PDB file of C-alpha atoms in Angstrom:
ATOM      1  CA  UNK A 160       4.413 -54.177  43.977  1.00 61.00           C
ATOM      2  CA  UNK A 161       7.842 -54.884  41.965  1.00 89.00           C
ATOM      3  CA  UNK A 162       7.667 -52.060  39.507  1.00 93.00           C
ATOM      4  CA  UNK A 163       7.025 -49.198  42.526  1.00 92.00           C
ATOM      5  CA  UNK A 164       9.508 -50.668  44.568  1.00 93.00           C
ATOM      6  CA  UNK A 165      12.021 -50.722  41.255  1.00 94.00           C
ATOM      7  CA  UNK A 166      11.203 -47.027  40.838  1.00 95.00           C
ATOM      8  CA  UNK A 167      11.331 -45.827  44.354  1.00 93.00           C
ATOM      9  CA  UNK A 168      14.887 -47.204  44.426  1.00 93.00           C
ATOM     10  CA  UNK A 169      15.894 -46.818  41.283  1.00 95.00           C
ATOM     11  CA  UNK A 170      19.006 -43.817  40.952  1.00 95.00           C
ATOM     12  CA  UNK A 171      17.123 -41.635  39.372  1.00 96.00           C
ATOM     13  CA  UNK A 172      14.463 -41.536  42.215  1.00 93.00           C
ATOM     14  CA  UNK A 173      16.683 -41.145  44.755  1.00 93.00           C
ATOM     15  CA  UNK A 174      18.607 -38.357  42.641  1.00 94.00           C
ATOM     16  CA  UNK A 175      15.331 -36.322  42.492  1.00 93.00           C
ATOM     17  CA  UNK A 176      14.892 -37.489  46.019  1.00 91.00           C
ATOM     18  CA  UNK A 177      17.923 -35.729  47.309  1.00 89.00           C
ATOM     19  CA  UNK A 178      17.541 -32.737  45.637  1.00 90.00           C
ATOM     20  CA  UNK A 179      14.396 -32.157  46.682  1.00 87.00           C
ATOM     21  CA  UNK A 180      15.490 -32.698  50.982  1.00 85.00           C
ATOM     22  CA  UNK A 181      18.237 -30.676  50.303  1.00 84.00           C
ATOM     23  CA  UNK A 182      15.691 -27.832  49.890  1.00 82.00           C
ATOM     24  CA  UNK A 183      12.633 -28.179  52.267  1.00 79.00           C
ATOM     25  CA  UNK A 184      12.621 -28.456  55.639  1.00 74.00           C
ATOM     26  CA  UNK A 185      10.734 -31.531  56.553  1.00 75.00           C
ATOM     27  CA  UNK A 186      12.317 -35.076  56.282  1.00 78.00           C
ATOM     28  CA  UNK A 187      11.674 -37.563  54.033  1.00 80.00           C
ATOM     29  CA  UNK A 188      11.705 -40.799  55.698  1.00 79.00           C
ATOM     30  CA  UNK A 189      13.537 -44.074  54.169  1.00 81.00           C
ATOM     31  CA  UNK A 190      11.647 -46.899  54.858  1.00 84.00           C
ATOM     32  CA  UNK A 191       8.546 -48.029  51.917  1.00 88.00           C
ATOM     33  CA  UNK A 192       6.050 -50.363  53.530  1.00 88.00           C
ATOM     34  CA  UNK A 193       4.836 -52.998  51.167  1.00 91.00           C
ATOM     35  CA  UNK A 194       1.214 -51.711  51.758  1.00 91.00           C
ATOM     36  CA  UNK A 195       2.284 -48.258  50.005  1.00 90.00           C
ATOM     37  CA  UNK A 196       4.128 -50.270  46.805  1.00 91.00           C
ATOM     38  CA  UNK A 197       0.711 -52.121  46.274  1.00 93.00           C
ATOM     39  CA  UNK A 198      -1.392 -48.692  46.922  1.00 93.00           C
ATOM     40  CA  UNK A 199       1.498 -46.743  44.294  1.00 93.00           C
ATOM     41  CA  UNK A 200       0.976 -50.037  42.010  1.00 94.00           C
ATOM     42  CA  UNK A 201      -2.694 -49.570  42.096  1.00 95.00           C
ATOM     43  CA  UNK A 202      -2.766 -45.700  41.666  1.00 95.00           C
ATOM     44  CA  UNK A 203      -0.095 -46.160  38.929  1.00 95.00           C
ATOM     45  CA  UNK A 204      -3.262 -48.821  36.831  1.00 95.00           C
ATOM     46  CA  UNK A 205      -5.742 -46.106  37.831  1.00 95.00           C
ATOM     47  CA  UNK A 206      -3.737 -43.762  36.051  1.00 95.00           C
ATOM     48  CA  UNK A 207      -2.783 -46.207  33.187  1.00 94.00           C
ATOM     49  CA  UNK A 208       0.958 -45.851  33.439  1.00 94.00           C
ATOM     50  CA  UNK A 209       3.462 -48.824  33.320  1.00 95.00           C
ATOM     51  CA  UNK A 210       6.968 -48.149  35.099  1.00 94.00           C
ATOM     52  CA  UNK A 211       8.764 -47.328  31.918  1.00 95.00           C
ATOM     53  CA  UNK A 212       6.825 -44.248  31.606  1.00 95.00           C
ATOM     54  CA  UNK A 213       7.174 -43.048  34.757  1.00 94.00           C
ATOM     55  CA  UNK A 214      11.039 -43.892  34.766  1.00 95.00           C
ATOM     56  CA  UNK A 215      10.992 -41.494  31.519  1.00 95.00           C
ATOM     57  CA  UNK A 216       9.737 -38.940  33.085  1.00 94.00           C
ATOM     58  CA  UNK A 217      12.767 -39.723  35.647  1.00 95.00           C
ATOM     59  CA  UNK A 218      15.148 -39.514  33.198  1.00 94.00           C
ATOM     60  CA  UNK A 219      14.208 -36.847  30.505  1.00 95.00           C
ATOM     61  CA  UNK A 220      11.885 -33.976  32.689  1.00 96.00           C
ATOM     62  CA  UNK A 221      13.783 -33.934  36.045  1.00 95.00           C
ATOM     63  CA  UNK A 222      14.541 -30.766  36.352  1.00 95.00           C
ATOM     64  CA  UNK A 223      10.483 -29.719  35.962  1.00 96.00           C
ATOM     65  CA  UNK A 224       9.646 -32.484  37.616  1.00 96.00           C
ATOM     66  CA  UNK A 225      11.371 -31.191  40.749  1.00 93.00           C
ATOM     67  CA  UNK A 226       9.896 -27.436  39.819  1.00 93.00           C
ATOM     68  CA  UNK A 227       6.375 -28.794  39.782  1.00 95.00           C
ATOM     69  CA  UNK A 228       7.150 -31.097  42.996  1.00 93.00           C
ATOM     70  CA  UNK A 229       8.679 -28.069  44.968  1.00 89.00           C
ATOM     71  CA  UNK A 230       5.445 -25.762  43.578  1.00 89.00           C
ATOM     72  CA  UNK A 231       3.388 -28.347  44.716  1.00 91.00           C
ATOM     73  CA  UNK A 232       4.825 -28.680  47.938  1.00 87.00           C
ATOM     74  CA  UNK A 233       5.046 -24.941  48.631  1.00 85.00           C
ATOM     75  CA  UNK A 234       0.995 -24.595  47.865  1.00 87.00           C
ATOM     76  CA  UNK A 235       0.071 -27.538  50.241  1.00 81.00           C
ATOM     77  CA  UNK A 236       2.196 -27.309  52.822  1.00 71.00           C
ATOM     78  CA  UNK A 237       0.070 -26.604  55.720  1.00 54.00           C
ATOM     79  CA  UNK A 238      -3.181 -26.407  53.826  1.00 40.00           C
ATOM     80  CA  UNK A 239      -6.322 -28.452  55.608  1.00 39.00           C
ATOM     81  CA  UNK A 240      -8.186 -30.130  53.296  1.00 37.00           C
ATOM     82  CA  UNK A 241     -11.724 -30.818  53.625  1.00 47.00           C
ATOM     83  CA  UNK A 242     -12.544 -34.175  53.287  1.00 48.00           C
ATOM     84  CA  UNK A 243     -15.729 -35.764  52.113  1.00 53.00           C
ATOM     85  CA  UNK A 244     -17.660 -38.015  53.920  1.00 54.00           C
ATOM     86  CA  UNK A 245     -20.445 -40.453  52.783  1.00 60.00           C
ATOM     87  CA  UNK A 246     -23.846 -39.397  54.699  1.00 61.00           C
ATOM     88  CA  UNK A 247     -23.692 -40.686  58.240  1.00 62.00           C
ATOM     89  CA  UNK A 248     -20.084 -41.157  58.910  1.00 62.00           C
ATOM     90  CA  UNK A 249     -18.512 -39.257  60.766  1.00 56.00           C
ATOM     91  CA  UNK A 250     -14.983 -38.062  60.809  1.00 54.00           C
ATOM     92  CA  UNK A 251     -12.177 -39.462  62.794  1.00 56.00           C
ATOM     93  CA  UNK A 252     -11.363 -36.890  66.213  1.00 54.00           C
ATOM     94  CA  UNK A 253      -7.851 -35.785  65.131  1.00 52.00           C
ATOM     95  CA  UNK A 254      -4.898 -36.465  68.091  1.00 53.00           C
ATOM     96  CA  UNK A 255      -3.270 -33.120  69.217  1.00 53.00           C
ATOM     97  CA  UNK A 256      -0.704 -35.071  69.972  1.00 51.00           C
ATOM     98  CA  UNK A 257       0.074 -36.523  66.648  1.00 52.00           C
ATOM     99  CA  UNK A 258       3.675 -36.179  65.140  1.00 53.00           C
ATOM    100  CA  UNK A 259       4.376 -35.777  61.573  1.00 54.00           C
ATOM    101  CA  UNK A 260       7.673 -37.960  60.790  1.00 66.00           C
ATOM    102  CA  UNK A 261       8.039 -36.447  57.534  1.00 71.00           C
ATOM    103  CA  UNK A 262       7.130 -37.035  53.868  1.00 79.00           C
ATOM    104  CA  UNK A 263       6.940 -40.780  53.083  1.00 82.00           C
ATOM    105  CA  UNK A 264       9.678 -42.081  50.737  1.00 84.00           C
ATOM    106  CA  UNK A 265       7.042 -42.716  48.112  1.00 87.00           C
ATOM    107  CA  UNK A 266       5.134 -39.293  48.015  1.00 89.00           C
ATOM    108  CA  UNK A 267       7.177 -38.292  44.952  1.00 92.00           C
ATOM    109  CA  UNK A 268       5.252 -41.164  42.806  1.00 94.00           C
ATOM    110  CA  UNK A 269       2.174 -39.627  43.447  1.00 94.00           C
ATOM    111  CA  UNK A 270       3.222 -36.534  42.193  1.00 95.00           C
ATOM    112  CA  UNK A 271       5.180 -38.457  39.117  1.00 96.00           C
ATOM    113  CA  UNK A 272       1.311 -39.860  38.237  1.00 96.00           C
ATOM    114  CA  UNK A 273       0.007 -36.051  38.695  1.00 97.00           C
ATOM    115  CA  UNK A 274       3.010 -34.673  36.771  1.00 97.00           C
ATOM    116  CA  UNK A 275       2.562 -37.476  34.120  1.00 97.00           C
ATOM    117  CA  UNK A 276      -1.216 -36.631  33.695  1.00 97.00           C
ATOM    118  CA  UNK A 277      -0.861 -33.383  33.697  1.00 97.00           C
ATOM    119  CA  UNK A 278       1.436 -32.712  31.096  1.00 96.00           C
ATOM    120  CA  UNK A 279       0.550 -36.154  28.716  1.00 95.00           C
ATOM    121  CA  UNK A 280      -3.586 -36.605  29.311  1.00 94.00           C
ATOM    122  CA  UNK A 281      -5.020 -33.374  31.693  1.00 95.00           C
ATOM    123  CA  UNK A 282      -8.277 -34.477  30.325  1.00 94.00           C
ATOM    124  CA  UNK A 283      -8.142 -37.488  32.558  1.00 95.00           C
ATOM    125  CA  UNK A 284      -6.417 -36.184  35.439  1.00 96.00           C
ATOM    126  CA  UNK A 285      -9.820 -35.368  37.246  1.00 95.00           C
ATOM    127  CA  UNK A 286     -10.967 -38.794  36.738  1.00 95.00           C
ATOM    128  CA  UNK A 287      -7.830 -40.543  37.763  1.00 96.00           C
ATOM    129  CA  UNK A 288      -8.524 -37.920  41.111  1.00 95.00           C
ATOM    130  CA  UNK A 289     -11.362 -39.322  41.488  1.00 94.00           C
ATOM    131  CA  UNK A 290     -10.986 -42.787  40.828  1.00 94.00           C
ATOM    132  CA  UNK A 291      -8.187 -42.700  43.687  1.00 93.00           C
ATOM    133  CA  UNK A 292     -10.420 -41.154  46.255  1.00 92.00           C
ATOM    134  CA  UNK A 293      -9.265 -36.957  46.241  1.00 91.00           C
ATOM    135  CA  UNK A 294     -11.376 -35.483  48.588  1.00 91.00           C
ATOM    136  CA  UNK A 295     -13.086 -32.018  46.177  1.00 92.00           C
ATOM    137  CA  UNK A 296     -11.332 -33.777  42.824  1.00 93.00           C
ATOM    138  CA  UNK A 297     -12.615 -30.936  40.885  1.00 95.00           C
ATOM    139  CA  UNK A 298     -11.274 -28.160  42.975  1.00 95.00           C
ATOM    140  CA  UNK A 299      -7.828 -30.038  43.207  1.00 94.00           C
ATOM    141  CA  UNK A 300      -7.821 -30.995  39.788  1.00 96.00           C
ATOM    142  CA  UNK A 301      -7.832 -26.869  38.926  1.00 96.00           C
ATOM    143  CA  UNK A 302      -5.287 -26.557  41.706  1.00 95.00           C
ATOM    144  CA  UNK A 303      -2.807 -28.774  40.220  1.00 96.00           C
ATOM    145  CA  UNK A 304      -3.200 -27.314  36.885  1.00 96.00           C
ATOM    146  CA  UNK A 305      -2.603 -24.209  38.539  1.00 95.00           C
ATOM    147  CA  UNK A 306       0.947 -25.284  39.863  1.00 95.00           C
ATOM    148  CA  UNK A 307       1.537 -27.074  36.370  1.00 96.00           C
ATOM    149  CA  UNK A 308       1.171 -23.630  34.805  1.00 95.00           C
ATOM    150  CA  UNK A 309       3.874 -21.868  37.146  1.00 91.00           C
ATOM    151  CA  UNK A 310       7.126 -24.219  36.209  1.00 88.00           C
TER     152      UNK A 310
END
């Protein structure tokens, strides 16, 4: 839980942060539960990772970072994705009256892990999809390739 809460504060987080709210419209909000560093921390073993590479990424690929992250953003945003259920359970009634706050302050390590994959080991992206629970890994998988080609 440490190492994702070092990186989501770290400067060059928030940097990349910042540039990136600067240019959507949504907010990204400032709090990071403890519950989403251990998740992060998990995803980050899934994915085989350690916080120094991920802090390279911070410091030597910003600039595509952010290009991928904006792509990214740009080809989801507002996209329903069909989840996958196991046989006989049944999918939660979604609240009309749900508000969306805003992007959580540690969405962009998600991406970092995609971004890391995807450029280092795209061989094992779909299993690292998988392996954290993507809903269609396969057809993701392609779809994130897909933005990784455009920056």
């Amino acid at each position: 839980m440490e190492v994702s809460k070092q990186i989501i504060n770290s400067i060059q987080y928030q940097s990349i942060v910042d540039n990136i709210q600067r240019r959507i419209k949504s907010k990204i909000l400032s709090e990071y539960r403890d519950t989403a560093a251990r998740r992060d921390e998990q995803k980050m073993k899934l994915a085989n990772l350690s916080g120094v590479e991920i802090m390279k990424v911070l410091e030597t690929d910003k600039d595509n970072f952010i290009k991928f992250s904006l792509c990214k953003m740009q080809k989801f945003e507002n996209v329903e994705i069909d989840e996958e259920y196991p046989i006989g359970e049944k999918p939660e009634q979604e609240d009309d009256n749900e508000t969306i706050l805003g992007y959580s302050k540690g969405f962009l390590l998600s991406y970092l892990i995609e971004y890391y994959l995807l450029k280092n080991n795209p061989s094992e992206l779909e299993s690292y999809l998988k392996a954290v629970r993507i809903p269609n890994a396969r057809k993701y998988n392609n779809e994130l390739k897909e933005v990784y080609s455009n920056i």
